[in-house]
């Protein structure tokens, strides 16, 4: 029987000891996306099942095998989103964003659900940071989102991640290609898995993406889409490459990338690492010029990508990437007796109003135990309040890193605390570099 204290297979908890890392990553992504004019869109975690069937595609692994689909109490078929694009397109249409200034650029950070076999970097609940751009069909736009993704990796200090690009053409050039594929796979029909046998007539390109080892072996020698591109698609692809080169972005053309979702047209790309095992694709995306129309809108070119946050974290942990420190407790106010504890609570509130992090005892422990706790949580400063401090209006402030002590007046406590911290920093740095720094910079951490 399942233990109720065990998380469901394929899901992860993020504990306070590491959540600051993911917050840092997300904050960087949000800031970079906004520098490119992408703004956040939030959509529900579940949608009508049909939305994913129509967009991701009936013959994809995601729709055929991996969706969390259930009937709600109103007998509607509901699916937990397996990816972020479909919901974004649905919202773009529902809220008439096509009437606003084009291109419309949005980003999201969202949980996603796929019933896949869990392994390192592959979860059943995972998170994507994604961007989508509606209304720009140019190669420049494809390049811009690739440059954005690249900037995210650079900013975060991720190394050894390679960009692979391909073009899978438009429906026109794909017709000839599909025929060539059908012919090739028919010759290998008996060896294909049952799912791929079913895909052969409906959507032979999906066989290229099958995870079964036999099918992927057969797929290796299949005809390549790049040999079938029409002139326009070819020109578009060449231009994408020129933009990337002009932006000093290294890339490799990988003609085997077809992506696992049906909506793509023309440019597709992946950022891949070989340091995190089989699930090395950290980011995937591309152009999807037909999807808005497929879901009932006017023809609208679009493109986007998504980065898997857990995979990115796995890579950064593998590479021992440095993160800015977690916000620390700036001052722990230890107290003896109820009056002192009430005062501690008021002083902590004042400090927090100034953006500082302050804590005091809410357990009722001895001063010794409180100081032990302050040390454990890494408090930068401590002060002890008792009856005599309340009477004299003065206490002793201790700098926990070097043990130095300073007298502090309780009246205007927050101002006094800040002055002492600044003075100590000036003394230790001889004033060098202190100008223009905020108190929160001096105290450090992610204040
Ligand atoms: P995708 O390649 O299916 O594309 O997923 C994007 C990223 O999500 C992957 O590169 C990977 O990092 C992460 N990911 C996918 N499945 C899992 C999993 N089971 N466990 C952990 N991480 C996973 C899309 O979803 C498209 N919607 C991307 C896109 C946006 N294309 C255009 N716009």
Tab-separated table of N, CA, C and O in Angstrom, residues 224-291:
chain	number	residue	atom	x	y	z
A	224	UNK	N	16.109	12.456	-44.744
A	224	UNK	CA	16.201	13.647	-43.884
A	224	UNK	C	15.385	14.793	-44.487
A	224	UNK	O	15.487	15.075	-45.682
A	225	UNK	N	14.627	15.467	-43.627
A	225	UNK	CA	13.729	16.543	-44.080
A	225	UNK	C	14.471	17.664	-44.798
A	225	UNK	O	13.960	18.261	-45.744
A	226	UNK	N	15.706	17.934	-44.361
A	226	UNK	CA	16.431	19.060	-44.984
A	226	UNK	C	16.583	18.872	-46.488
A	226	UNK	O	16.670	19.840	-47.235
A	227	UNK	N	16.580	17.614	-46.947
A	227	UNK	CA	16.698	17.365	-48.389
A	227	UNK	C	15.382	17.629	-49.119
A	227	UNK	O	15.327	17.538	-50.347
A	228	UNK	N	14.323	17.907	-48.387
A	228	UNK	CA	13.009	18.076	-49.021
A	228	UNK	C	12.437	19.483	-48.842
A	228	UNK	O	11.298	19.738	-49.193
A	229	UNK	N	13.201	20.398	-48.266
A	229	UNK	CA	12.664	21.741	-47.994
A	229	UNK	C	12.355	22.486	-49.292
A	229	UNK	O	13.120	22.417	-50.254
A	230	UNK	N	11.236	23.219	-49.293
A	230	UNK	CA	10.928	24.055	-50.453
A	230	UNK	C	11.826	25.295	-50.395
A	230	UNK	O	12.517	25.531	-49.394
A	231	UNK	N	11.793	26.079	-51.463
A	231	UNK	CA	12.734	27.194	-51.554
A	231	UNK	C	12.547	28.203	-50.398
A	231	UNK	O	13.523	28.642	-49.784
A	232	UNK	N	11.291	28.517	-50.110
A	232	UNK	CA	11.025	29.500	-49.042
A	232	UNK	C	11.531	29.015	-47.683
A	232	UNK	O	12.140	29.772	-46.922
A	233	UNK	N	11.248	27.745	-47.410
A	233	UNK	CA	11.665	27.195	-46.106
A	233	UNK	C	13.183	27.141	-46.029
A	233	UNK	O	13.775	27.394	-44.979
A	234	UNK	N	13.787	26.811	-47.147
A	234	UNK	CA	15.246	26.751	-47.188
A	234	UNK	C	15.858	28.127	-46.924
A	234	UNK	O	16.771	28.277	-46.112
A	235	UNK	N	15.289	29.129	-47.597
A	235	UNK	CA	15.789	30.506	-47.420
A	235	UNK	C	15.627	30.959	-45.966
A	235	UNK	O	16.506	31.583	-45.386
A	236	UNK	N	14.458	30.631	-45.417
A	236	UNK	CA	14.173	30.995	-44.025
A	236	UNK	C	15.229	30.387	-43.097
A	236	UNK	O	15.792	31.074	-42.237
A	237	UNK	N	15.525	29.126	-43.328
A	237	UNK	CA	16.488	28.421	-42.472
A	237	UNK	C	17.885	29.037	-42.609
A	237	UNK	O	18.591	29.246	-41.615
A	238	UNK	N	18.251	29.350	-43.854
A	238	UNK	CA	19.571	29.958	-44.076
A	238	UNK	C	19.676	31.288	-43.330
A	238	UNK	O	20.704	31.629	-42.761
A	239	UNK	N	18.567	32.042	-43.356
A	239	UNK	CA	18.571	33.351	-42.708
A	239	UNK	C	18.654	33.219	-41.177
A	239	UNK	O	19.354	34.004	-40.523
A	240	UNK	N	17.982	32.221	-40.629
A	240	UNK	CA	18.082	31.975	-39.178
A	240	UNK	C	19.561	31.777	-38.835
A	240	UNK	O	20.088	32.364	-37.878
A	241	UNK	N	20.242	30.970	-39.642
A	241	UNK	CA	21.658	30.685	-39.373
A	241	UNK	C	22.486	31.964	-39.425
A	241	UNK	O	23.381	32.166	-38.608
A	242	UNK	N	22.151	32.843	-40.409
A	242	UNK	CA	22.911	34.104	-40.516
A	242	UNK	C	22.724	34.962	-39.266
A	242	UNK	O	23.671	35.555	-38.758
A	243	UNK	N	21.483	35.028	-38.772
A	243	UNK	CA	21.237	35.829	-37.559
A	243	UNK	C	22.010	35.264	-36.373
A	243	UNK	O	22.579	35.993	-35.573
A	244	UNK	N	22.010	33.942	-36.267
A	244	UNK	CA	22.712	33.326	-35.130
A	244	UNK	C	24.206	33.605	-35.219
A	244	UNK	O	24.854	33.977	-34.229
A	245	UNK	N	24.733	33.455	-36.422
A	245	UNK	CA	26.175	33.680	-36.604
A	245	UNK	C	26.527	35.130	-36.272
A	245	UNK	O	27.511	35.397	-35.587
A	246	UNK	N	25.675	36.071	-36.748
A	246	UNK	CA	25.952	37.489	-36.492
A	246	UNK	C	25.890	37.793	-34.991
A	246	UNK	O	26.469	38.774	-34.528
A	247	UNK	N	25.174	36.962	-34.238
A	247	UNK	CA	25.079	37.162	-32.786
A	247	UNK	C	26.070	36.283	-32.012
A	247	UNK	O	25.914	36.097	-30.800
A	248	UNK	N	27.026	35.726	-32.748
A	248	UNK	CA	28.058	34.866	-32.140
A	248	UNK	C	27.492	33.687	-31.359
A	248	UNK	O	27.979	33.342	-30.284
A	249	UNK	N	26.418	33.125	-31.874
A	249	UNK	CA	25.831	31.953	-31.213
A	249	UNK	C	26.322	30.705	-31.956
A	249	UNK	O	26.083	30.559	-33.160
A	250	UNK	N	26.993	29.835	-31.244
A	250	UNK	CA	27.436	28.574	-31.858
A	250	UNK	C	26.248	27.639	-32.001
A	250	UNK	O	25.430	27.536	-31.085
A	251	UNK	N	26.178	26.944	-33.112
A	251	UNK	CA	25.100	25.969	-33.293
A	251	UNK	C	25.564	24.869	-34.222
A	251	UNK	O	26.568	25.015	-34.923
A	252	UNK	N	24.816	23.776	-34.160
A	252	UNK	CA	25.092	22.661	-35.057
A	252	UNK	C	23.777	22.325	-35.742
A	252	UNK	O	22.727	22.309	-35.074
A	253	UNK	N	23.804	22.088	-37.056
A	253	UNK	CA	22.572	21.645	-37.720
A	253	UNK	C	22.447	20.147	-37.473
A	253	UNK	O	23.357	19.384	-37.776
A	254	UNK	N	21.345	19.758	-36.851
A	254	UNK	CA	21.110	18.337	-36.590
A	254	UNK	C	19.836	17.924	-37.322
A	254	UNK	O	18.722	18.178	-36.855
A	255	UNK	N	19.994	17.289	-38.485
A	255	UNK	CA	18.819	16.980	-39.308
A	255	UNK	C	17.901	15.925	-38.709
A	255	UNK	O	16.827	15.668	-39.254
A	256	UNK	N	18.287	15.330	-37.558
A	256	UNK	CA	17.393	14.315	-36.964
A	256	UNK	C	16.415	14.917	-35.953
A	256	UNK	O	15.524	14.234	-35.470
A	257	UNK	N	16.568	16.207	-35.638
A	257	UNK	CA	15.614	16.803	-34.675
A	257	UNK	C	14.259	17.000	-35.357
A	257	UNK	O	14.155	17.719	-36.345
A	258	UNK	N	13.232	16.338	-34.828
A	258	UNK	CA	11.883	16.574	-35.368
A	258	UNK	C	10.929	17.067	-34.284
A	258	UNK	O	9.834	17.519	-34.568
A	259	UNK	N	11.375	16.962	-32.979
A	259	UNK	CA	10.553	17.371	-31.841
A	259	UNK	C	9.380	16.406	-31.646
A	259	UNK	O	8.934	15.761	-32.579
A	260	UNK	N	8.927	16.319	-30.402
A	260	UNK	CA	7.929	15.308	-30.070
A	260	UNK	C	6.486	15.786	-30.175
A	260	UNK	O	5.568	15.072	-29.794
A	261	UNK	N	6.283	17.004	-30.632
A	261	UNK	CA	4.937	17.564	-30.665
A	261	UNK	C	4.628	17.936	-32.107
A	261	UNK	O	5.508	18.363	-32.861
A	262	UNK	N	3.346	17.797	-32.476
A	262	UNK	CA	2.995	17.894	-33.897
A	262	UNK	C	2.949	19.298	-34.483
A	262	UNK	O	2.917	19.461	-35.685
A	263	UNK	N	2.901	20.325	-33.633
A	263	UNK	CA	2.552	21.630	-34.196
A	263	UNK	C	3.689	22.361	-34.898
A	263	UNK	O	3.487	23.421	-35.479
A	264	UNK	N	4.890	21.821	-34.862
A	264	UNK	CA	6.022	22.603	-35.383
A	264	UNK	C	6.043	22.726	-36.905
A	264	UNK	O	5.597	21.840	-37.629
A	265	UNK	N	6.563	23.859	-37.350
A	265	UNK	CA	6.823	24.103	-38.775
A	265	UNK	C	8.184	24.797	-38.841
A	265	UNK	O	8.581	25.500	-37.908
A	266	UNK	N	8.863	24.623	-39.902
A	266	UNK	CA	10.159	25.304	-40.126
A	266	UNK	C	11.166	25.093	-38.985
A	266	UNK	O	11.415	23.974	-38.578
A	267	UNK	N	11.653	26.201	-38.403
A	267	UNK	CA	12.766	26.091	-37.451
A	267	UNK	C	12.400	25.300	-36.186
A	267	UNK	O	11.382	25.584	-35.541
A	268	UNK	N	13.231	24.329	-35.847
A	268	UNK	CA	13.121	23.665	-34.540
A	268	UNK	C	14.514	23.641	-33.921
A	268	UNK	O	15.509	23.656	-34.645
A	269	UNK	N	14.567	23.644	-32.605
A	269	UNK	CA	15.897	23.667	-31.976
A	269	UNK	C	15.863	23.052	-30.589
A	269	UNK	O	14.796	22.963	-29.947
A	270	UNK	N	17.024	22.646	-30.142
A	270	UNK	CA	17.174	22.104	-28.783
A	270	UNK	C	18.521	22.530	-28.212
A	270	UNK	O	19.493	22.636	-28.956
A	271	UNK	N	18.545	22.775	-26.925
A	271	UNK	CA	19.813	22.977	-26.218
A	271	UNK	C	20.066	21.682	-25.445
A	271	UNK	O	19.223	21.283	-24.631
A	272	UNK	N	21.191	21.064	-25.722
A	272	UNK	CA	21.417	19.715	-25.199
A	272	UNK	C	22.707	19.665	-24.388
A	272	UNK	O	23.716	20.281	-24.745
A	273	UNK	N	22.641	18.890	-23.295
A	273	UNK	CA	23.848	18.658	-22.490
A	273	UNK	C	24.138	17.167	-22.486
A	273	UNK	O	23.211	16.351	-22.473
A	274	UNK	N	25.412	16.796	-22.488
A	274	UNK	CA	25.687	15.352	-22.359
A	274	UNK	C	26.191	15.015	-20.960
A	274	UNK	O	26.768	13.973	-20.731
A	275	UNK	N	25.913	15.923	-19.998
A	275	UNK	CA	26.407	15.690	-18.633
A	275	UNK	C	25.344	15.172	-17.678
A	275	UNK	O	25.620	14.925	-16.512
A	276	UNK	N	24.097	15.029	-18.158
A	276	UNK	CA	23.038	14.636	-17.205
A	276	UNK	C	22.322	13.368	-17.649
A	276	UNK	O	21.169	13.138	-17.293
A	277	UNK	N	22.989	12.544	-18.421
A	277	UNK	CA	22.411	11.259	-18.812
A	277	UNK	C	21.523	11.355	-20.034
A	277	UNK	O	21.611	12.304	-20.819
A	278	UNK	N	20.613	10.366	-20.137
A	278	UNK	CA	19.826	10.216	-21.367
A	278	UNK	C	18.892	11.398	-21.622
A	278	UNK	O	18.590	11.719	-22.774
A	279	UNK	N	18.431	12.028	-20.550
A	279	UNK	CA	17.481	13.139	-20.731
A	279	UNK	C	18.247	14.461	-20.784
A	279	UNK	O	18.164	15.288	-19.894
A	280	UNK	N	18.992	14.634	-21.848
A	280	UNK	CA	19.917	15.768	-21.912
A	280	UNK	C	19.347	17.021	-22.551
A	280	UNK	O	20.006	18.055	-22.599
A	281	UNK	N	18.106	16.946	-23.073
A	281	UNK	CA	17.542	18.136	-23.717
A	281	UNK	C	16.974	19.062	-22.649
A	281	UNK	O	15.950	18.769	-22.039
A	282	UNK	N	17.656	20.161	-22.442
A	282	UNK	CA	17.256	21.073	-21.379
A	282	UNK	C	16.211	22.075	-21.900
A	282	UNK	O	15.345	22.537	-21.177
A	283	UNK	N	16.315	22.370	-23.199
A	283	UNK	CA	15.394	23.352	-23.791
A	283	UNK	C	14.989	22.870	-25.175
A	283	UNK	O	15.822	22.360	-25.918
A	284	UNK	N	13.708	23.001	-25.499
A	284	UNK	CA	13.259	22.635	-26.835
A	284	UNK	C	12.261	23.655	-27.337
A	284	UNK	O	11.503	24.223	-26.548
A	285	UNK	N	12.279	23.908	-28.622
A	285	UNK	CA	11.304	24.861	-29.146
A	285	UNK	C	11.336	24.946	-30.644
A	285	UNK	O	11.978	24.135	-31.321
A	286	UNK	N	10.632	25.932	-31.147
A	286	UNK	CA	10.612	26.127	-32.587
A	286	UNK	C	9.405	26.937	-33.026
A	286	UNK	O	8.659	27.479	-32.202
A	287	UNK	N	9.249	26.989	-34.330
A	287	UNK	CA	8.171	27.756	-34.943
A	287	UNK	C	6.941	26.878	-35.089
A	287	UNK	O	7.074	25.668	-35.324
A	288	UNK	N	5.773	27.475	-34.934
A	288	UNK	CA	4.532	26.688	-35.123
A	288	UNK	C	3.488	27.571	-35.805
A	288	UNK	O	2.530	28.019	-35.206
A	289	UNK	N	3.690	27.786	-37.095
A	289	UNK	CA	2.874	28.758	-37.823
A	289	UNK	C	1.422	28.337	-38.050
A	289	UNK	O	0.585	29.183	-38.360
A	290	UNK	N	1.118	27.038	-37.886
A	290	UNK	CA	-0.242	26.592	-38.186
A	290	UNK	C	-1.141	26.452	-36.966
A	290	UNK	O	-2.348	26.248	-37.101
A	291	UNK	N	-0.577	26.563	-35.769
A	291	UNK	CA	-1.343	26.157	-34.577
A	291	UNK	C	-2.493	27.111	-34.239
A	291	UNK	O	-3.591	26.671	-33.895
